[in-house]
Each structure stands twice: as structure tokens, then as C-alpha cells.
Short mmCIF file of C-alpha atoms and ligand atoms in Angstrom, two decimals:
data_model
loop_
_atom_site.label_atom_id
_atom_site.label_comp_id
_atom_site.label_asym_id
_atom_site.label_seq_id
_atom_site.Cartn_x
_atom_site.Cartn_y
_atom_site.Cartn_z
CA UNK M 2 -64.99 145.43 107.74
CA UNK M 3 -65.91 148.37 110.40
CA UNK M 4 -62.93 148.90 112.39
CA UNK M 5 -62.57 150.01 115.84
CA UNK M 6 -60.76 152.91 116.26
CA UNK M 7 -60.54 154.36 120.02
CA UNK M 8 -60.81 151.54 122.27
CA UNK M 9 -60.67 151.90 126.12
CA UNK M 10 -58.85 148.95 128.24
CA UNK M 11 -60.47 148.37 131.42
CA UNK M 12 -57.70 147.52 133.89
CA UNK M 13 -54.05 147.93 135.03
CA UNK M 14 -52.06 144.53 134.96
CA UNK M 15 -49.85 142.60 132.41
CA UNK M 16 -52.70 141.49 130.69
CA UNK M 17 -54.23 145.06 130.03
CA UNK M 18 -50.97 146.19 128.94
CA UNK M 19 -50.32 143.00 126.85
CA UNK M 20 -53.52 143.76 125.38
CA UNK M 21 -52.43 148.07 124.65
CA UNK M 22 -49.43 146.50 123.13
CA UNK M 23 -51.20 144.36 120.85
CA UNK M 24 -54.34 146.72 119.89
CA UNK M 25 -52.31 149.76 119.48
CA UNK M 26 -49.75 147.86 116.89
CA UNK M 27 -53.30 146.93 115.29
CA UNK M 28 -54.16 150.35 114.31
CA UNK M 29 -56.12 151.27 117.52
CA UNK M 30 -55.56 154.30 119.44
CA UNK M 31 -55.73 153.32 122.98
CA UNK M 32 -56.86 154.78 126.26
CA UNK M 33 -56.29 152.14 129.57
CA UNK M 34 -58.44 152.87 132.79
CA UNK M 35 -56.70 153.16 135.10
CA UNK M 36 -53.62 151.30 133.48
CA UNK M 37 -49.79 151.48 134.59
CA UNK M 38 -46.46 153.02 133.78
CA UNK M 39 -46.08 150.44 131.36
CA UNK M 40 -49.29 151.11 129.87
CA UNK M 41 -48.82 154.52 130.03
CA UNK M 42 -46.15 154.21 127.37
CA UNK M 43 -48.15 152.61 124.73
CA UNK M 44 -51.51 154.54 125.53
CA UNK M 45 -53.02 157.39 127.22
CA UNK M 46 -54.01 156.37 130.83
CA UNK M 47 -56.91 157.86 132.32
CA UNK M 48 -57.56 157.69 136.69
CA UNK M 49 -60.75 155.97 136.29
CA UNK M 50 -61.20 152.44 138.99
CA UNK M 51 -62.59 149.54 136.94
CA UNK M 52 -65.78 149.24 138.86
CA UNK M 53 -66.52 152.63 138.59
CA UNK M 54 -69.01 152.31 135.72
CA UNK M 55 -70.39 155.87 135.62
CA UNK M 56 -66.95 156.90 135.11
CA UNK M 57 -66.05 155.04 132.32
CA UNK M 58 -69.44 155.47 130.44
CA UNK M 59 -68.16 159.16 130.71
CA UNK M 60 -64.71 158.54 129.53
CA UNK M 61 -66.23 156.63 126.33
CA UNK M 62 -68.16 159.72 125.60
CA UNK M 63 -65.52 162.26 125.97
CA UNK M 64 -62.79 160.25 124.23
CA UNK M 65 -65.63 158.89 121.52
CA UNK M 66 -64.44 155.36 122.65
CA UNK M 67 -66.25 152.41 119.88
CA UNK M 68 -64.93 149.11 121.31
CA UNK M 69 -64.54 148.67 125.58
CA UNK M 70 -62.36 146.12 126.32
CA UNK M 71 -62.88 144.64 129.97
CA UNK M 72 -59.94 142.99 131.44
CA UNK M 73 -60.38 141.70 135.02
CA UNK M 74 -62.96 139.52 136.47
CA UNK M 75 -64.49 141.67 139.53
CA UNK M 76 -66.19 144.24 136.54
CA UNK M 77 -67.49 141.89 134.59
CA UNK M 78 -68.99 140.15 137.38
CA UNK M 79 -70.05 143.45 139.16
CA UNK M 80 -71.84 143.86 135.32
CA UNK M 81 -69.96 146.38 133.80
CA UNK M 82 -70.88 145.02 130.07
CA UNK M 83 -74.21 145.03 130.79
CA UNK M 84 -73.77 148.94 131.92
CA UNK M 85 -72.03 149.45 128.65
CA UNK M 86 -74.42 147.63 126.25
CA UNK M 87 -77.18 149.41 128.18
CA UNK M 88 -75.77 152.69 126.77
CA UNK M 89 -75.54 151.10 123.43
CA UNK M 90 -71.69 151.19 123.92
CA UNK M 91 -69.75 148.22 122.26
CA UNK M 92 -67.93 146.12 125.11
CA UNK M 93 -66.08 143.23 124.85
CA UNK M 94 -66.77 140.53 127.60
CA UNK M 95 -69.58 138.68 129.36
CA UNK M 96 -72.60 140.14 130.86
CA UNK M 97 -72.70 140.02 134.33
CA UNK M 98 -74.71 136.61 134.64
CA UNK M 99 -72.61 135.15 132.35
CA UNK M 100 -69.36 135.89 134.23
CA UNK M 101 -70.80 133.70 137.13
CA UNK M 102 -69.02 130.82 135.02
CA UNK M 103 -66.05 132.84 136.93
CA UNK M 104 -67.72 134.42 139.96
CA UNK M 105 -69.59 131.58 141.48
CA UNK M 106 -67.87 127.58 140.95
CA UNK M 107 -71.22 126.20 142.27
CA UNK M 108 -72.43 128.20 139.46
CA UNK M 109 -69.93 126.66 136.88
CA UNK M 110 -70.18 123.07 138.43
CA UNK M 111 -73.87 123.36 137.91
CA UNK M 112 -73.30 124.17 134.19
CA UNK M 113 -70.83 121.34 133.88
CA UNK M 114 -73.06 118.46 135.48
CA UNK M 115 -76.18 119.73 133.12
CA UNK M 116 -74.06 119.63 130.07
CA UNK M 117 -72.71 116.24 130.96
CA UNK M 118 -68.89 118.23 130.69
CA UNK M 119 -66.21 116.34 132.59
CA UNK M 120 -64.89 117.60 136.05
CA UNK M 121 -63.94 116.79 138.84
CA UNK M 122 -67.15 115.02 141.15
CA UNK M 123 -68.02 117.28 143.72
CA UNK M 124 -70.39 118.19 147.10
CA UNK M 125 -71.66 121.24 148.11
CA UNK M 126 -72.39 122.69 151.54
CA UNK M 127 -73.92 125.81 152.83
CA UNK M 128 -71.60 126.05 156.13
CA UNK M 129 -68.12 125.24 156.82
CA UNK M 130 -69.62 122.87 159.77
CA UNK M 131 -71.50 120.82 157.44
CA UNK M 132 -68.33 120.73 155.34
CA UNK M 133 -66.50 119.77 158.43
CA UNK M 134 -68.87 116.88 159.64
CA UNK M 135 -69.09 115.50 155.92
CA UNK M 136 -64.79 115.17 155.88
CA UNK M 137 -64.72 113.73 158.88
CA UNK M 138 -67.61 111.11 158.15
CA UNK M 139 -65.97 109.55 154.85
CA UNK M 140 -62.85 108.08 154.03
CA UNK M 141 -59.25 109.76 153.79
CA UNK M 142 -58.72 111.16 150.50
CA UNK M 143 -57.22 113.64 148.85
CA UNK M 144 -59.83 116.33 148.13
CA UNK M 145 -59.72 120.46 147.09
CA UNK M 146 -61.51 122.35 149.34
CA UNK M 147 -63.09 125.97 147.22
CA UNK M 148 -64.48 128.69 148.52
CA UNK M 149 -67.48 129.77 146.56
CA UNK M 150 -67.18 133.14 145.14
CA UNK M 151 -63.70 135.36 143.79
CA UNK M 152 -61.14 135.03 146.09
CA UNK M 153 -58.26 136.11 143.58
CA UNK M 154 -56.58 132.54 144.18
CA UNK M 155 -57.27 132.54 147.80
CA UNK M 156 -60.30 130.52 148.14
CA UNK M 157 -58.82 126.92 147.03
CA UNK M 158 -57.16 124.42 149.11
CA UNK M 159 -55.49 121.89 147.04
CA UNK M 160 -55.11 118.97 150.21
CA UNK M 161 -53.48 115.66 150.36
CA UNK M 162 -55.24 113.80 152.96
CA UNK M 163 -58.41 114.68 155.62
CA UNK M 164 -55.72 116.35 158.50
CA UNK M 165 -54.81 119.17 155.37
CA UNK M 166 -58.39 119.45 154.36
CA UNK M 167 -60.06 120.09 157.82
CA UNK M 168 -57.09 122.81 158.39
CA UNK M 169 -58.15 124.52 155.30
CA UNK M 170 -61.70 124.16 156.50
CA UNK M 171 -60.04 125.95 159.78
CA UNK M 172 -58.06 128.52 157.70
CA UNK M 173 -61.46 129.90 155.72
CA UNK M 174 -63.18 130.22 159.08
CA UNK M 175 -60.47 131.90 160.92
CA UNK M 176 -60.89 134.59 157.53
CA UNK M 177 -63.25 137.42 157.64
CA UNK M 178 -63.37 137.09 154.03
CA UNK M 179 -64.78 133.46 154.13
CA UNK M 180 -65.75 133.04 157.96
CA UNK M 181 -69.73 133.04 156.96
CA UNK M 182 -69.43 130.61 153.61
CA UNK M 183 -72.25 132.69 152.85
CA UNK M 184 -72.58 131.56 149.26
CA UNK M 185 -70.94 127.83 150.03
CA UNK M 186 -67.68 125.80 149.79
CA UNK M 187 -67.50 122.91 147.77
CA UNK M 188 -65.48 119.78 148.58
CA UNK M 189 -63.93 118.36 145.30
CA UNK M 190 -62.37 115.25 144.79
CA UNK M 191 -58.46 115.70 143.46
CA UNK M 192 -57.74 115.32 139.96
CA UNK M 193 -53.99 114.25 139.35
CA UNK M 194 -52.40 115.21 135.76
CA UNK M 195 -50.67 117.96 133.85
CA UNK M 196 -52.39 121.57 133.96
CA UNK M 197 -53.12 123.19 130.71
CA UNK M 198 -54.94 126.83 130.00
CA UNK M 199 -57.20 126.67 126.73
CA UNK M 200 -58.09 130.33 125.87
CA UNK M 201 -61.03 130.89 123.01
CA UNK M 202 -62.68 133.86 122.19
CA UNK M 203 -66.74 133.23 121.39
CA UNK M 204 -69.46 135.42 119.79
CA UNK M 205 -71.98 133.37 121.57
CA UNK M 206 -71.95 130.40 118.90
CA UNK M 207 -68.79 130.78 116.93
CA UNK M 208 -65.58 129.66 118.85
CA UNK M 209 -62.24 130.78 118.15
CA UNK M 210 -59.38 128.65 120.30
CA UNK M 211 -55.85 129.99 121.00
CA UNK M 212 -53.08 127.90 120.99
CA UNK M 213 -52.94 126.06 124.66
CA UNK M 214 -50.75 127.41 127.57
CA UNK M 215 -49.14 126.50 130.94
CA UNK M 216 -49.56 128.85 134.04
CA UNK M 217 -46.76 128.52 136.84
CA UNK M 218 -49.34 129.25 139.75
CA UNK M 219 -47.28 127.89 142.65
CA UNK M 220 -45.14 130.86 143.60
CA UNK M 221 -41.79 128.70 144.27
CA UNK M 222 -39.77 126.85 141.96
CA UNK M 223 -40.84 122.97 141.43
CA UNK M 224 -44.45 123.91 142.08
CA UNK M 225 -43.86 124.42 145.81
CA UNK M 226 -44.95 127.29 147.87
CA UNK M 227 -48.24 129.13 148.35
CA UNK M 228 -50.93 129.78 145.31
CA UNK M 229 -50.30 132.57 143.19
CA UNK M 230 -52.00 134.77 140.25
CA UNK M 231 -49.69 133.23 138.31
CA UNK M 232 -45.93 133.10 138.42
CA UNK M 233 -44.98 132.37 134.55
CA UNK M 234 -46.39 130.95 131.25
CA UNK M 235 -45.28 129.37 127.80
CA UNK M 236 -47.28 129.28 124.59
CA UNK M 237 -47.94 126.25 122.84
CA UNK M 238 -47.98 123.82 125.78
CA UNK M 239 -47.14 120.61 123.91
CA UNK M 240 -48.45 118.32 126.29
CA UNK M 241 -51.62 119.75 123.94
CA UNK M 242 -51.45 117.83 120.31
CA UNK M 243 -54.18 118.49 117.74
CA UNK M 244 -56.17 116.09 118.42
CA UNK M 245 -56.61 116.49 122.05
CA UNK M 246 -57.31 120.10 121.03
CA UNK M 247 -60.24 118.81 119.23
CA UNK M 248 -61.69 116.71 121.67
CA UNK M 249 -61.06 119.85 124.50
CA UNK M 250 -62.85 121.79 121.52
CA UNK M 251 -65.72 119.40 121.12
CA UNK M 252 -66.87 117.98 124.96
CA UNK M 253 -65.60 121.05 126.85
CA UNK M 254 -65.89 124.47 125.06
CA UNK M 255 -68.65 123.57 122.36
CA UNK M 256 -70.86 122.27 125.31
CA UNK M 257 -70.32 124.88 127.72
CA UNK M 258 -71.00 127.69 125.05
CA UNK M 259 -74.30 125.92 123.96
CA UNK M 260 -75.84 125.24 127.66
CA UNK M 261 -74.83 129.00 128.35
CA UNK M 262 -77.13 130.08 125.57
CA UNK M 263 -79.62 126.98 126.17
CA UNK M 264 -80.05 128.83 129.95
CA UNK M 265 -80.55 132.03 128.71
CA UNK M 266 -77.25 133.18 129.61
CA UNK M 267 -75.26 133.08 126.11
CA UNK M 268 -71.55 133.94 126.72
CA UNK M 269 -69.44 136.55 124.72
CA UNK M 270 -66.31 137.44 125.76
CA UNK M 271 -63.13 134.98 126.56
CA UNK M 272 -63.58 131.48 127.36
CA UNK M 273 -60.64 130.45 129.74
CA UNK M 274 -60.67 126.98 130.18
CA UNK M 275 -58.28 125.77 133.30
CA UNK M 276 -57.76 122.04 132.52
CA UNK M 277 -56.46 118.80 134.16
CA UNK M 278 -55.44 116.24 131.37
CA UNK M 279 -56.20 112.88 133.42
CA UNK M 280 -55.60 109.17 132.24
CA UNK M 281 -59.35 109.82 131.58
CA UNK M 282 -59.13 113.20 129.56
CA UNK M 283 -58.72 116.74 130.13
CA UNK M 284 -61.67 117.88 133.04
CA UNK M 285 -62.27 120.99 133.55
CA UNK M 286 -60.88 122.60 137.16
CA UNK M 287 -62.23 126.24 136.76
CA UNK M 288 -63.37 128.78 133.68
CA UNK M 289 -62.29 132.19 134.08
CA UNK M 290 -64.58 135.10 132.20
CA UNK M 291 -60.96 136.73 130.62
CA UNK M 292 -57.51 136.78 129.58
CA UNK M 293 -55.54 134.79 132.09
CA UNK M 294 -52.29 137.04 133.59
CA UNK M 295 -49.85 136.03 132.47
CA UNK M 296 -50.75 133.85 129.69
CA UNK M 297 -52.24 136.73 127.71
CA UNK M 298 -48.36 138.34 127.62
CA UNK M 299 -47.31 135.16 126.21
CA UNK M 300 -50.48 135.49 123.92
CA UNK M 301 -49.79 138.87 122.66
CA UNK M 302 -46.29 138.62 121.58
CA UNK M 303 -47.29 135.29 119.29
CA UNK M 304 -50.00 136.65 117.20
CA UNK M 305 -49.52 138.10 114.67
CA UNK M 306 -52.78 138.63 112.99
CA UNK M 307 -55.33 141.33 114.00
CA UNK M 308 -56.61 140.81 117.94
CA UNK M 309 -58.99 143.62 117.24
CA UNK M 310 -60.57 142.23 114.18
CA UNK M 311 -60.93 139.35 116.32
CA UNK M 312 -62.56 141.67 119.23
CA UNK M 313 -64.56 143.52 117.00
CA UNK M 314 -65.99 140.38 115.16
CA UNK M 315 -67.41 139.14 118.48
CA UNK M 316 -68.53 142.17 119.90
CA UNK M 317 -70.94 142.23 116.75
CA UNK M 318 -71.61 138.64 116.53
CA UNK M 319 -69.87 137.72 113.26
CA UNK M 320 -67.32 135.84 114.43
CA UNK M 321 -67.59 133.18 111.94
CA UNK M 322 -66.65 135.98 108.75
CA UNK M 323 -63.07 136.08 110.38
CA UNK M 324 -60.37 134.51 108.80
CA UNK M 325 -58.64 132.32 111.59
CA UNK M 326 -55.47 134.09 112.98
CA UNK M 327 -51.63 133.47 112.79
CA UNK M 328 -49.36 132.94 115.17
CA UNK M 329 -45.36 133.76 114.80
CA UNK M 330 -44.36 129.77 114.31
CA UNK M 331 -41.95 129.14 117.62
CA UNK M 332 -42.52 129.41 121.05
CA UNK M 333 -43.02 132.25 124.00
CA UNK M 334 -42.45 132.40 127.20
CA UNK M 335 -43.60 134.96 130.07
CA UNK M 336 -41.28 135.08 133.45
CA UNK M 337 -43.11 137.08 136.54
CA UNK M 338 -40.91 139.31 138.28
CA UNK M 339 -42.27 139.64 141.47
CA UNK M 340 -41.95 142.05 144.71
CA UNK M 341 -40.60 140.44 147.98
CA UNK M 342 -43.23 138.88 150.35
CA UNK M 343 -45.32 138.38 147.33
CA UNK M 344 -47.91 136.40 147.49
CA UNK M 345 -48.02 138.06 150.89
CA UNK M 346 -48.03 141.78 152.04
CA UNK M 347 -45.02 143.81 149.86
CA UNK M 348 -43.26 146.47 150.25
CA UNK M 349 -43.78 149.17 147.08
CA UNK M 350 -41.66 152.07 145.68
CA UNK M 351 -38.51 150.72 144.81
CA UNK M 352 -37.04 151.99 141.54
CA UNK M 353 -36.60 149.42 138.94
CA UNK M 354 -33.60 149.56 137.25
CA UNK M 355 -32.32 147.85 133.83
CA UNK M 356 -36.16 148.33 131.93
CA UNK M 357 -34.18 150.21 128.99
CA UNK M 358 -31.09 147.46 128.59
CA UNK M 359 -33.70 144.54 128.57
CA UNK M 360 -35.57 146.70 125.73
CA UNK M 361 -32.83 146.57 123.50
CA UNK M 362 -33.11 142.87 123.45
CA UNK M 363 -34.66 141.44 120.53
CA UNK M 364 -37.76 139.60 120.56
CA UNK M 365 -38.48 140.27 124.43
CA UNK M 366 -41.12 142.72 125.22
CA UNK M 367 -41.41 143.63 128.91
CA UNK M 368 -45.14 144.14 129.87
CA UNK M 369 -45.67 146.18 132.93
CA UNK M 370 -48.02 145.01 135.69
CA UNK M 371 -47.54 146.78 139.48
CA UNK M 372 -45.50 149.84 138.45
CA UNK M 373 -45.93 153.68 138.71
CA UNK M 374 -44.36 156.56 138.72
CA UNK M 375 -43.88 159.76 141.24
CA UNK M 376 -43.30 163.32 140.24
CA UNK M 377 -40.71 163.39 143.34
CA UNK M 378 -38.30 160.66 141.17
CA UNK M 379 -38.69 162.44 137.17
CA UNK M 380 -38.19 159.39 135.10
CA UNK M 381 -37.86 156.67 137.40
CA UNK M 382 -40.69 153.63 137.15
CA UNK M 383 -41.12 152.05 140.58
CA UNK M 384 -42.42 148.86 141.66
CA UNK M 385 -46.33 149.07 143.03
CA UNK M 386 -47.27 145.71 143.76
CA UNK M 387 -46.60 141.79 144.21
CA UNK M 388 -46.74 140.97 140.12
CA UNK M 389 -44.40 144.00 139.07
CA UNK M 390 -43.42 143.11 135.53
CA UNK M 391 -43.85 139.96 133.07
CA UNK M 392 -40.45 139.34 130.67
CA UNK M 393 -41.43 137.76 127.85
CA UNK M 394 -39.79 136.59 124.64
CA UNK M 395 -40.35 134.97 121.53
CA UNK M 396 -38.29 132.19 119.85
CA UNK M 397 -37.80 129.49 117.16
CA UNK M 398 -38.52 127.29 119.85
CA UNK M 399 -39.67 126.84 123.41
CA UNK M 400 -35.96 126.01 125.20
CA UNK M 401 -34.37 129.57 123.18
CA UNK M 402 -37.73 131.79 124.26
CA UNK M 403 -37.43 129.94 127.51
CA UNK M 404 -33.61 131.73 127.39
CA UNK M 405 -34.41 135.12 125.86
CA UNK M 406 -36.76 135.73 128.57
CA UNK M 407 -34.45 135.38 131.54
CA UNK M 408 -31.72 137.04 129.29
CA UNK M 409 -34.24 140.07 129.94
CA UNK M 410 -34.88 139.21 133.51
CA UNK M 411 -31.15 139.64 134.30
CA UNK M 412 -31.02 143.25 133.09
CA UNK M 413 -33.83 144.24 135.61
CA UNK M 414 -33.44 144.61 138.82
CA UNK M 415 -34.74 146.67 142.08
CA UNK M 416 -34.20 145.89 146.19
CA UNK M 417 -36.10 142.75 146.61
CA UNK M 418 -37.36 141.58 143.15
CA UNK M 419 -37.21 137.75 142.92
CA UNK M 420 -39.10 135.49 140.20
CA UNK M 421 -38.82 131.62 139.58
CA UNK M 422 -36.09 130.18 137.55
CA UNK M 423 -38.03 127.27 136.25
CA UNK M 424 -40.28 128.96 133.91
CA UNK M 425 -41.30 126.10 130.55
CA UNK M 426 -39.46 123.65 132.33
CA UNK M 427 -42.40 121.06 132.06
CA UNK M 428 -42.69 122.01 128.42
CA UNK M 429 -39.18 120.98 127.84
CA UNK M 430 -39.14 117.67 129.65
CA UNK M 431 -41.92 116.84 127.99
CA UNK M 432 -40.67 117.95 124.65
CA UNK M 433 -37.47 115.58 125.14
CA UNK M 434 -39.39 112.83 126.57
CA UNK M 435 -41.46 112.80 123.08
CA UNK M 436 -37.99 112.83 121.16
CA UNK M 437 -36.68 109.70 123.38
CA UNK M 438 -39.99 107.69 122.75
CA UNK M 439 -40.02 108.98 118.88
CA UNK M 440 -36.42 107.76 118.42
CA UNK M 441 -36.70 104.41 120.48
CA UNK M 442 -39.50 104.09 117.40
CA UNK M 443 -37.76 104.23 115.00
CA UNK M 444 -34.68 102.26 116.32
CA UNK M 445 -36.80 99.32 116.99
CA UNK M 446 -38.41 99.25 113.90
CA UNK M 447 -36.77 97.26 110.97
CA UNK M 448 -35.33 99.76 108.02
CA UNK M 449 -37.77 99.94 104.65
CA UNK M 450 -36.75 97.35 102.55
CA UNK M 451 -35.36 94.19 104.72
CA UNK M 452 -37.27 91.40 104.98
P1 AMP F 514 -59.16 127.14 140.65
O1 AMP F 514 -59.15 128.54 141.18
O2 AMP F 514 -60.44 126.41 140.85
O3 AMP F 514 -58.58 126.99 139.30
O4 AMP F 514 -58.03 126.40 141.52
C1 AMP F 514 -56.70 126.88 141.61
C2 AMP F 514 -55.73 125.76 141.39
O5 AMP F 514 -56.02 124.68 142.29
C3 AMP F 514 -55.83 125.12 140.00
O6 AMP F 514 -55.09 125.81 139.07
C4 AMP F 514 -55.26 123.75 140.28
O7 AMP F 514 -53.84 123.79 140.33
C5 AMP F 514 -55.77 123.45 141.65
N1 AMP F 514 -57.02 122.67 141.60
C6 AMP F 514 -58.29 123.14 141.56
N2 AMP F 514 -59.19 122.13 141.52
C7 AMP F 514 -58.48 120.99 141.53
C8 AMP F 514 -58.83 119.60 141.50
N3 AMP F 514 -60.11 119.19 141.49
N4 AMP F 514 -57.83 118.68 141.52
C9 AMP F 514 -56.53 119.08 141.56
N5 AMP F 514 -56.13 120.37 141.60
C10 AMP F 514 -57.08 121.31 141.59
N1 LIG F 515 -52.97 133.09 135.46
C1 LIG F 515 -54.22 132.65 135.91
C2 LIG F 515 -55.30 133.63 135.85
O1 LIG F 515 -55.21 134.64 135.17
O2 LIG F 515 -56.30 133.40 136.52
#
């Protein structure tokens, strides 16, 4: 099978470097634009901006790149792929219009209603006033008020009751960013349930699904505090058994792929499913176009097969001739260690200390995602942004990766770093929970063989 050899990341978080991790222990030599210090240590970096497209169809020439991978959302929906496939370069990800399943949610609601895929019921309004009139008219609920359009996290109020939901109204029209709701905000009604991520990577009909994930996207401990990029994640979410797996496979990802190429749109790329599992099923809450941050740390350090025979497969459309992959049997967990002020403004260029001590550690791998360097501090890495780094480890099971991952977090350190402490939690109650019920089973029922 043709094999990719000099692929070019498009991007500079934990998830691109996740991904030169991965693709470089594959075989693949590895350039990242415009990657990070972590990065840097896997891969050749090269000063390129994501969105600058002319500049990366020039860096494919000059370092003969055959496979683009595109990590982030703004180039795919800015239409970088299509850029790349118009120069008859290979690229990995959706087309431009196909990344509106990301870039616009009246887009993706639209999809979801055609395709009869469950979600949450929902209205749509071209102001904030009409918004405005519309909560005020109808009972007190709890609703989610969204923002159409990327926000990076921004754009959606999660609200208990009207007073919260006409403040958020108040907050988007008080932002420059939202003030005109010139593409629309959507009032949604509020699911209630356990949050799962369900990753798959499609050629356009075959469908390949990763094992499911939880995101930490509150940025305090307990799930309080303001909305973050993501704060944390652990691979397999058990709340996910096969069979609900199957039926997430069959009414949500099948459907979605199928009335993507029914519309003329068919999607290639990753197939992020963000997922409320609700007394009446798992509904879809958003699809994102890519990897998630940080679930595709926690990703990385599982598989064990080939991601970029997986990547190459899909990029030429022969998805189906790949054996499934394989996944290191255990658990994985990925713990954000963030700047202070994060999600808020932060204050960069502190060194980070203890990087080479949690190396050492077995089975953690710490992916970089806001760091740098300066020539005025030879060999120091410094902090560069809110997300700085994502610990992650791998373990028999989830409680000892949930452990190996803060045993690296306590080797790191620099002047305000912080990160939650509560990282798989859910997973574990939930994995306890299922060994209470399992054993009150079996203590109720009679032994074999009484009468
Ligand atoms: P989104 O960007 O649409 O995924 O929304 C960000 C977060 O808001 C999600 O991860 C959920 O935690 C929450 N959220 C979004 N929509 C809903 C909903 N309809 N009901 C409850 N929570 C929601
Ligand atoms: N961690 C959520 C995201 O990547 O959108």
C-alpha cells in the first residue's frame, strides 16, 4: 500500500503535536506549520500561519510534502483542502463546505432535522431582539443560547432558567464579536445527561470509529467555572458499552455521512461527534470538522496501529481495504496544564521547569501546546499561551493512567501554572457504580445448583 512519506501538520496545539508524535513513530518524516517547541522536537517546524494557504502550497513543494494534514477548524472552514486538492496536493480533512458541519450550527442543525438525527429541538433567529422577545414570550426553561458561527467555545450559553438566558442574550450583544448576530443565534432546549466525544475518521462512505472519550470543558474542578477548549480527557469513556456504540454508529454517524454526500457535500476528514447520552439516547450537541484538543493526546498515546495508513486510506478513498486498528488494551488519560487567568487574558514567558523529570516517567508522554522558545534563554521552553502543555499517560486501567498522569503533572511546574485535579473522575464513579450493581447481581441471585 502507497505510503506517505513527508507529511506537513497544519497547526500548533496538543493535537498537532499529538498527531507529529504519532505520524513520525509511523515512519513519516514530519514538517508542522507553524507548530511549537514541543513539536519542534519531534519534527521540523516551519513559520508558516495556518490560513496562509499560498504559503503552505509552497512549503509542500519545496519540502515534496504527499499527505497535508489539517488540524484546526478556522482552515478548513476558510477552505484550505479545497486549495490543496485544487493543486492536486493530497490533504486530509473536509472541504470547506463540508466543514460548515463545524463552522455554522444552523448549518449542522439543518443536516440533523433532514436526516431525522436526534438533537436537541431548536429555534432560530436572525437578531438577538427577536431572540430576546421569543424568551421572554414562552415559559421558563432551561435553554442553551449559541451563537452561530466559530467562537472557539465562546459563543454558547449553557442557562438554567429565562433571567441566565436573557443575560447571555445581553453578554453577545455587549460583544463586538457577536453584537450584529449577523449569521443568527439559535435558542436550544437543554439536554441533561453524561457528555461523551465519538471520534471517526470517514472516506466519504466508509466509517472508521475511535474508541469514545470524555472532554473536561468546564475550566474548574466539579464542572464549575467558565467554558474552556478543553481542560482534560480519558480514553475509553465507559459510560460508552458496545452496543450503544452501535446504535451512536448507526442513527448518528452513518446518517450524517450519507445526507452529507446526499447534499452534495460528502465529508472526508474527522467526524467529531459531541454527544449527550439522555434517558432517550445519545443526541447530538455539536460536530466538530477535527481532532478534538485534548482528546486526540489521549488518542495518540492508545493506538497502536498505523494513524497514517489510516490517513492515507481516506485521503484516497479506500478506507474500507484497511484493516481496523489496535489500541494498547487499558486506559489514558490527558491532564491540561494551563497558564493563570486562562480561560481569560494570560500572562506568557515563564520558563517551565520539570519537562525532562516528567520524561523519564514511563508511559506518560507530555504533548506541548502554548510553548516556545527565545534565543535570549538557550534551552529554556517557556509557556506561550492559556493551554500550555497536556500530561498524558497510559495504563492497565483508567484509575492507574488517571495516576501516572498527575505523577507527571507534579514534576512540571512554572509561576502560575494551575490545571484541574479531577481529571477521569466521572469515568471512575461510573466504573465502581457498574461493579456495585454487577455484584448486588450476583449476590441476589441463587448459586447454580440449589433448588
Ligand atoms: P457546543 O460548542 O455546541 O458543543 O457547546 C459547548 C458545550 O455546551 C457542550 O460541550 C455542552 O457541554 C454544552 N451544550 C451545548 N448544547 C447543549 C444542550 N442542548 N444541552 C445541554 N448542554 C449543551
Ligand atoms: N476539546 C474539545 C474540542 O477540541 O473542541
Amino acid at each position: 500500500m502507497p505510503r506517505s512519506k513527508n507529511v506537513l501538520i497544519v497547526g500548533s496545539g496538543g493535537r498537532e503535536h499529538a498527531l507529529a508524535w504519532k505520524l513520525t513513530r509511523d515512519g513519516a518524516r514530519v514538517f508542522v506549520a507553524p507548530g511549537n517547541a514541543g513539536t519542534a522536537h519531534e519534527a521540523t517546524n516551519l513559520p508558516i500561519s495556518p490560513t496562509d494557504s499560498a504559503a503552505v502550497l509552497q512549503a509542500v513543494k519545496q519540502h515534496e510534502i504527499d499527505l497535508v494534514v489539517v488540524g484546526p477548524e478556522a482552515p478548513l472552514v476558510s477552505g484550505l483542502v479545497d486549495k490543496l486538492t485544487e493543486a492536486g496536493v493530497r490533504a486530509f480533512g473536509p472541504s470547506g463546505e463540508a466543514a460548515q458541519l463545524e463552522g455554522s450550527k444552523i448549518f449542522c442543525k439543518k443536516l440533523l432535522h433532514t436526516n431525522d438525527i436526534p438533537t436537541a429541538t431548536y429555534r432560530q433567529f436572525n437578531s438577538l431582539d427577536k431572540a430576546r422577545e421569543f424568551l421572554e414570550s414562552r415559559e421558563d426553561e432551561p435553554v442553551v443560547v449559541k451563537a452561530d458561527g466559530l467562537a472557539a467555545g465562546k459563543g454558547v450559553f449553557v442557562c438554567s432558567n429565562r433571567e441566565e438566558a436573557l443575560d447571555a442574550i445581553g453578554q453577545l450583544q455587549r460583544d463586538p464579536q457577536f453584537r450584529d448576530a449577523a449569521s443568527g443565534v439559535l435558542i436550544e432546549e437543554r439536554l441533561d445527561g453524561v457528555e461523551v466525544s465519538v471520534i471517526a475518521i470517514t472516506d466519504g462512505r466508509t466509517i472508521v470509529t475511535l474508541p469514545p472519550l470524555q472532554d473536561h470543558k468546564a475550566a474548574l474542578d466539579g464542572d464549575r467555572g467558565p467554558n474552556t477548549g478543553g481542560m482534560g480527557a480519558f480514553c475509553p469513556a465507559p459510560f460508552v458499552t458496545q452496543s450503544l456504540m452501535t446504535e451512536i454508529e448507526e442513527q448518528i454517524l452513518v446518517p450524517t455521512v450519507h445526507g452529507m454526500r446526499r447534499r452534495r457535500t460528502p465529508f472526508h476528514g474527522i467526524l467529531y461527534a459531541g454527544l449527550m447520552l439522555t434517558s432517550q439516547g445519545p443526541k447530538v450537541l455539536e460536530f466538530n470538522v477535527r481532532f478534538g484538543d485534548p482528546e486526540c493526546q489521549a488518542l495518540c498515546i492508545r493506538l497502536e496501529s498505523s494513524l497514517l495508513e489510516l490517513l492515507d486510506a481516506a485521503v484516497d478513498r479506500r478506507l474500507h481495504e484497511v484493516p481496523p486498528p489496535s489500541w494498547k488494551s487499558g486506559a489514558s488519560v490527558t491532564v491540561v496544564m494551563a497558564s493563570e487567568g486562562y480561560p481569560g487574558t494570560v500572562e506568557k514567558g515563564h520558563a517551565i521547569r520539570g519537562l525532562e523529570e516528567a520524561r523519564q516517567l514511563e508511559n506518560v508522554v507530555v504533548f506541548h501546546a502554548a510553548t516556545s522558545t527565545n534565543p535570549d534563554q538557550p534551552g529554556a521552553i517557556l509557556a506561550a499561551g492559556g493551554r500550555v502543555l497536556g500530561v498524558t499517560a497510559h495504563a492497565e486501567s483508567l484509575a492507574r493512567a488517571k495516576l501516572k498522569a498527575y505523577e507527571g503533572v507534579k514534576e512540571i511546574r512554572w509561576r502560575g501554572a494551575w490545571c484541574r485535579k479531577d481529571i477521569a473522575d466521572k469515568g471512575l464513579r461510573h466504573e465502581h457504580e457498574q461493579v456495585v450493581a454487577e455484584s448486588a447481581e450476583l449476590s441476589s441471585s441463587p448459586p447454580e445448583g440449589t433448588a
